[in-house]
CSV table of C-alpha atoms in Angstrom, one decimal:
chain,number,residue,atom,x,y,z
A,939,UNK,CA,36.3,87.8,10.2
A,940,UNK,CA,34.1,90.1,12.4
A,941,UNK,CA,35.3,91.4,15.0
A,942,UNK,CA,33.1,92.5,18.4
A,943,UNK,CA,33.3,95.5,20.0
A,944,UNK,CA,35.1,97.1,17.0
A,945,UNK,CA,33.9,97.8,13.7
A,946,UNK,CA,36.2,97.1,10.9
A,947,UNK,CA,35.3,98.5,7.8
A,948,UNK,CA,36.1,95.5,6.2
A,949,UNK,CA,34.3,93.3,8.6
A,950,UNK,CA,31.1,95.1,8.4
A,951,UNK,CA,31.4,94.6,4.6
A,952,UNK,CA,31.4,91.0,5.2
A,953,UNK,CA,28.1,91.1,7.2
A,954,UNK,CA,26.8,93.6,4.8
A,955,UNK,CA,27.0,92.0,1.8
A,956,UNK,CA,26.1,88.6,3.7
A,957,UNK,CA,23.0,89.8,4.8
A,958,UNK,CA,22.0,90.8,1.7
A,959,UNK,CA,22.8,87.5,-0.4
A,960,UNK,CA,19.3,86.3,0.7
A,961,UNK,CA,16.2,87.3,-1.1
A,962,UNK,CA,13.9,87.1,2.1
A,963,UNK,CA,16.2,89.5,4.0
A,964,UNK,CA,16.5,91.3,0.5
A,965,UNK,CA,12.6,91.8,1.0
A,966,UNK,CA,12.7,92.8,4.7
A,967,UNK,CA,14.9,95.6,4.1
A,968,UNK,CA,12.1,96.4,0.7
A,969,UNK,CA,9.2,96.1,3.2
A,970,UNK,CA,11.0,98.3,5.9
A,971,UNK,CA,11.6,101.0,3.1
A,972,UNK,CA,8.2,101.7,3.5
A,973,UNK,CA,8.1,102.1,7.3
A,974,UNK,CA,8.7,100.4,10.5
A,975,UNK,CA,7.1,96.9,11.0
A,976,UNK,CA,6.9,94.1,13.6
A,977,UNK,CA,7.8,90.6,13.5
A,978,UNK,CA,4.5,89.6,12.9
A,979,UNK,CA,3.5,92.2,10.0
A,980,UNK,CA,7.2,90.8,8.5
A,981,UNK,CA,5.9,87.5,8.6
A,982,UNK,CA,2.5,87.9,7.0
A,983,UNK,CA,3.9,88.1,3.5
A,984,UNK,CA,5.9,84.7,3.6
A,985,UNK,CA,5.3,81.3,4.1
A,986,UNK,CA,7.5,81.1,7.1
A,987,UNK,CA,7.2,81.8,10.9
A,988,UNK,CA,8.1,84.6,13.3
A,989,UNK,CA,10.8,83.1,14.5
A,990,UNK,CA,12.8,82.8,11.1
A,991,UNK,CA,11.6,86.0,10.7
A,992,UNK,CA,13.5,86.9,14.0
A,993,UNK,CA,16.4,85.0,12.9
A,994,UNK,CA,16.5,87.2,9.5
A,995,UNK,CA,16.4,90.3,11.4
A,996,UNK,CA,19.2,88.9,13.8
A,997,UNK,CA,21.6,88.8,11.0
A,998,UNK,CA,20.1,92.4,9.3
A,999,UNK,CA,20.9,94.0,12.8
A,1000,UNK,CA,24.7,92.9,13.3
A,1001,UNK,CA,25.1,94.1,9.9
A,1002,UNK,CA,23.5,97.3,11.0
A,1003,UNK,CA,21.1,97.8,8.3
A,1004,UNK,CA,18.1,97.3,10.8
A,1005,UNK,CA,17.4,98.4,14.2
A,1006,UNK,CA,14.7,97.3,16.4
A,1007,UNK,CA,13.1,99.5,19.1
A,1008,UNK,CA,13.4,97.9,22.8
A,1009,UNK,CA,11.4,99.6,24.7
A,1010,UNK,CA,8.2,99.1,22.6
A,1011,UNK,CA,6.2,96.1,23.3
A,1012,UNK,CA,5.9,95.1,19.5
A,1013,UNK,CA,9.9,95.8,19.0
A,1014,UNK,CA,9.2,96.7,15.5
A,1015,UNK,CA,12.2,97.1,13.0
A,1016,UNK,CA,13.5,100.0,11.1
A,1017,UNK,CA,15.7,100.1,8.0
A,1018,UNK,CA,19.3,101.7,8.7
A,1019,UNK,CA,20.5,101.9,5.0
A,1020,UNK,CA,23.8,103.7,5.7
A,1021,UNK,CA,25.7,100.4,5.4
A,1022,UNK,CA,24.5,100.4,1.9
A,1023,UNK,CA,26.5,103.2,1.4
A,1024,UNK,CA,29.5,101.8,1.8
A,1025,UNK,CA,28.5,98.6,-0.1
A,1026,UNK,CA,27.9,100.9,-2.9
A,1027,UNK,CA,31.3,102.9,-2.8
A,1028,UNK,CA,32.9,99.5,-2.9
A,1029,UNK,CA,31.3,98.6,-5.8
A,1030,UNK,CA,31.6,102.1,-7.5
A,1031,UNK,CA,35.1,101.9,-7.9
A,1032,UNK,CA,34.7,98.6,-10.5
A,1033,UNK,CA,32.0,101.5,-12.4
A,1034,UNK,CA,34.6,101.4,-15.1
A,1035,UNK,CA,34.5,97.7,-15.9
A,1036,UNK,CA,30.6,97.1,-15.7
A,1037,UNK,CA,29.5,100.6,-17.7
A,1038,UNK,CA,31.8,99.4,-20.6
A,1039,UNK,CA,33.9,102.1,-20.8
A,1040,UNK,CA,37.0,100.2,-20.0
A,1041,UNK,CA,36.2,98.0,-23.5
A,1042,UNK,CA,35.6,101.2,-25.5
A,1043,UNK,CA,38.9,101.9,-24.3
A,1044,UNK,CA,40.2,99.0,-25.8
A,1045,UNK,CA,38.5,99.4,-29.0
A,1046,UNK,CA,39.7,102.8,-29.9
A,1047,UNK,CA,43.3,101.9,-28.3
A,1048,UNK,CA,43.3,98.8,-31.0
A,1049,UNK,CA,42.1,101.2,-33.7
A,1050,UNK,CA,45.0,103.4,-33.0
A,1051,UNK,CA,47.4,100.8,-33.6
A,1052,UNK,CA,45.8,99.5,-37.0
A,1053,UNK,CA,45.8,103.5,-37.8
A,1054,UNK,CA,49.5,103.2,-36.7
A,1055,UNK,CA,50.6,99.9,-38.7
A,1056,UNK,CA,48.7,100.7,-41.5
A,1057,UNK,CA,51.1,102.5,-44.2
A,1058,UNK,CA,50.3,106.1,-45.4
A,1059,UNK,CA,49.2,106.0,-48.6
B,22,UNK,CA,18.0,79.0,-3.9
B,23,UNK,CA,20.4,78.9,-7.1
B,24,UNK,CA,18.9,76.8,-9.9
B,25,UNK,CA,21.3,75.4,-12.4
B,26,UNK,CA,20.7,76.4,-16.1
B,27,UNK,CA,18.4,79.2,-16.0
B,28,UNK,CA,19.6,82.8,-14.1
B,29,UNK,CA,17.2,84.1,-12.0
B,30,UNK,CA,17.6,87.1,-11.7
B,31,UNK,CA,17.2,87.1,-7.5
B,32,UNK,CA,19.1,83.8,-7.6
B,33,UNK,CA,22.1,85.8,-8.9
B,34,UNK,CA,21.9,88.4,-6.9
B,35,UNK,CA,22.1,85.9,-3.9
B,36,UNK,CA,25.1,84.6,-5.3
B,37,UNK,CA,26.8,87.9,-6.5
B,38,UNK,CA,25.9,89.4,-2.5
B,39,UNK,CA,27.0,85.8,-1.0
B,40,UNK,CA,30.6,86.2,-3.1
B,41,UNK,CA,31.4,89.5,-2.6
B,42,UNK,CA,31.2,88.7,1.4
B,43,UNK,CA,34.3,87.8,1.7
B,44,UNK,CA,37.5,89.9,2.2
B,45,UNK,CA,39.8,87.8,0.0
B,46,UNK,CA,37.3,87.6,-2.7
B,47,UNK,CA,37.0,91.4,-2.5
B,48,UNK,CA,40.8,91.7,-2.7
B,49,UNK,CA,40.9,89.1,-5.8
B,50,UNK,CA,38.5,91.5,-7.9
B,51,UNK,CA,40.2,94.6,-7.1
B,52,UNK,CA,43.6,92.7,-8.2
B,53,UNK,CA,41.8,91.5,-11.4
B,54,UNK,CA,40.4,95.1,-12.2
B,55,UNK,CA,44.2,95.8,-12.9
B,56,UNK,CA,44.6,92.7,-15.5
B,57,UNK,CA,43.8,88.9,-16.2
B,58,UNK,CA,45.6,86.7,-13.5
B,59,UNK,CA,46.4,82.8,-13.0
B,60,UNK,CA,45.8,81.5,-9.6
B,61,UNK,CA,49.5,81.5,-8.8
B,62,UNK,CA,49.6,85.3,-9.2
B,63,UNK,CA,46.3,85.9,-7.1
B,64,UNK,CA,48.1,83.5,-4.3
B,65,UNK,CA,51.3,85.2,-4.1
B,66,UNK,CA,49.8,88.5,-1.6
B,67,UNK,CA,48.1,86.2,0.0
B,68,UNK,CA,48.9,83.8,2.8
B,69,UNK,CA,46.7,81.3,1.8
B,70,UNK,CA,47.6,78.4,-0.5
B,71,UNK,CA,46.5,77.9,-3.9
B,72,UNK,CA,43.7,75.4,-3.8
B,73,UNK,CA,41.7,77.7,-1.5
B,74,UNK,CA,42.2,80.3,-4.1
B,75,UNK,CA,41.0,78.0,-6.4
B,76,UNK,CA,38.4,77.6,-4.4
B,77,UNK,CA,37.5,81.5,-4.1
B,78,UNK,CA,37.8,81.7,-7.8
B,79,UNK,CA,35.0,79.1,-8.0
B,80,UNK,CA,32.7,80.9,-5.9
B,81,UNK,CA,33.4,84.1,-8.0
B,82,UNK,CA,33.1,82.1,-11.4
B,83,UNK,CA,29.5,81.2,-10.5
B,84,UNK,CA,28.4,84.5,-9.2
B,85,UNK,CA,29.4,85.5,-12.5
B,86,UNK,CA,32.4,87.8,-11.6
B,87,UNK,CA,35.0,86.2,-12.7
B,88,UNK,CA,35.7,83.9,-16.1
B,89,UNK,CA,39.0,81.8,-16.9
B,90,UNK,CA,40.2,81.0,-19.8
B,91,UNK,CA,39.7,77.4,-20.7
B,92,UNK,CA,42.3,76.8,-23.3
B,93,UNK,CA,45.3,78.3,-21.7
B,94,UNK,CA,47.3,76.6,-19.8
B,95,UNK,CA,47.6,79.2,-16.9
B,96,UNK,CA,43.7,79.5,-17.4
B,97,UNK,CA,44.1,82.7,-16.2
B,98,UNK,CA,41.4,84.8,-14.5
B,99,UNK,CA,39.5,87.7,-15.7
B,100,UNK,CA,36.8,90.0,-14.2
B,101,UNK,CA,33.4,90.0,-15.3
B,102,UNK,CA,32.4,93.2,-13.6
B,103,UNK,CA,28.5,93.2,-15.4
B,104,UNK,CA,27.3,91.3,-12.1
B,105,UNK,CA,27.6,94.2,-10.1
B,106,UNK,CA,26.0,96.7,-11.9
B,107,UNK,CA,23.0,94.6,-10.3
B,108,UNK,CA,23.8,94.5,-7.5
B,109,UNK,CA,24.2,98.6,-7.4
B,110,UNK,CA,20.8,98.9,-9.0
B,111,UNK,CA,19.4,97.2,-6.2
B,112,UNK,CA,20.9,98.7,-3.4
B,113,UNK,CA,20.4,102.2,-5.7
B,114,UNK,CA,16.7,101.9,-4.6
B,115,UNK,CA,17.9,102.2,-0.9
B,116,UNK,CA,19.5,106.0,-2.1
B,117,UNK,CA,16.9,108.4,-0.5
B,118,UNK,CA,17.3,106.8,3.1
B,119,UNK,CA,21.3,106.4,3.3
B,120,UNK,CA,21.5,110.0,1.6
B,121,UNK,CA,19.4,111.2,4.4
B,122,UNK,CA,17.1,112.9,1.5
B,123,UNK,CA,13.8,111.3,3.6
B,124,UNK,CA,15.0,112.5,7.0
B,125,UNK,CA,15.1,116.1,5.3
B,126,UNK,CA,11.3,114.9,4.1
B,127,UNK,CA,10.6,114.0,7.6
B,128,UNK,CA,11.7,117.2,9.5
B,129,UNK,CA,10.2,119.5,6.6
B,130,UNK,CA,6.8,117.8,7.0
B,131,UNK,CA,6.8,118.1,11.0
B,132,UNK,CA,7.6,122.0,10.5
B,133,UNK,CA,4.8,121.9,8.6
B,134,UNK,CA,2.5,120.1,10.8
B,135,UNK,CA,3.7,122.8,13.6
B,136,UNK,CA,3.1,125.5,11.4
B,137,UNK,CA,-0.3,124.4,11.5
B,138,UNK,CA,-0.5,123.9,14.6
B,139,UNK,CA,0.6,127.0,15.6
B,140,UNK,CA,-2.5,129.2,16.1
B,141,UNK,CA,-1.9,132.5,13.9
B,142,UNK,CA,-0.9,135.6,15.2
């Protein structure tokens, strides 16, 4: 669905939410919250090697929520959390359903009609 | 990284991030938010037949987004919004940097550091 050298919105919503269905790029983007960091500092953490690391940040970068600098030697990566953003304003709009207020809704609808076919005494 | 029988809480998330990355899935919840629905409704604005909505509805069901009704025979569809509210919660820890709250940080504490700098007058 993604499209190069045009960002859709819903495109980059795919790659978004994509990159951030795994819990080791999850904890990239947690370890870049606290500043900028190389390959090999990424790496330390985990059991697994630079270039999965590099792979992970491959798929963090085309979803723009990392960039790395190129004209350092080290290239270290930094966290772009605007895409977040608009992974959050998608999900704000379902608010409604997950806070519950759509069943209290529906619980004082249904008392309204027992109120209604109940007879006045 | 999904283990059957026992939620994880990380192992969901994957799955809740890995369902939502796709534009017809996306589409399906936002129809469901308006009411329950059976797969040949969800198909209809779609041009994509009903076994591979089927097949989106699986991927929803075990991310936990979706639930169908087993005993009727349209076993229709119906959104389990809760999932999300995880998701949100995660990415909510992201807020300061998309909100550009830390890049105010930043510039106030390098005015600072010029202010000091700045031999008084």
């Amino acid at each position: 669905m993604e499209q190069v050298g045009y960002i859709n919105p819903s495109a980059n919503l795919d790659a978004v939410f994509s990159a951030l269905a795994d819990p080791t790029r999850r904890a990239i983007l947690a370890r870049l919250s606290t500043g900028e960091a190389a390959v090999q500092e990424l790496a330390e953490p985990f059991s697994i090697s630079q270039p999965a690391i590099s792979k992970h940040l491959k798929v963090l970068e085309r979803a723009g929520l990392v960039e790395r600098d190129i004209d350092r030697q080290r290239r270290p990566a930094r966290l772009c959390a605007q895409p977040m953003a608009d992974a959050v304003a998608w999900l704000e709009e379902f608010r409604n359903f997950w806070s519950g207020s759509f069943d209290q809704l529906d619980i004082l609808l249904e008392d309204l009609k027992t109120a209604e076919e109940t007879p006045n005494e």
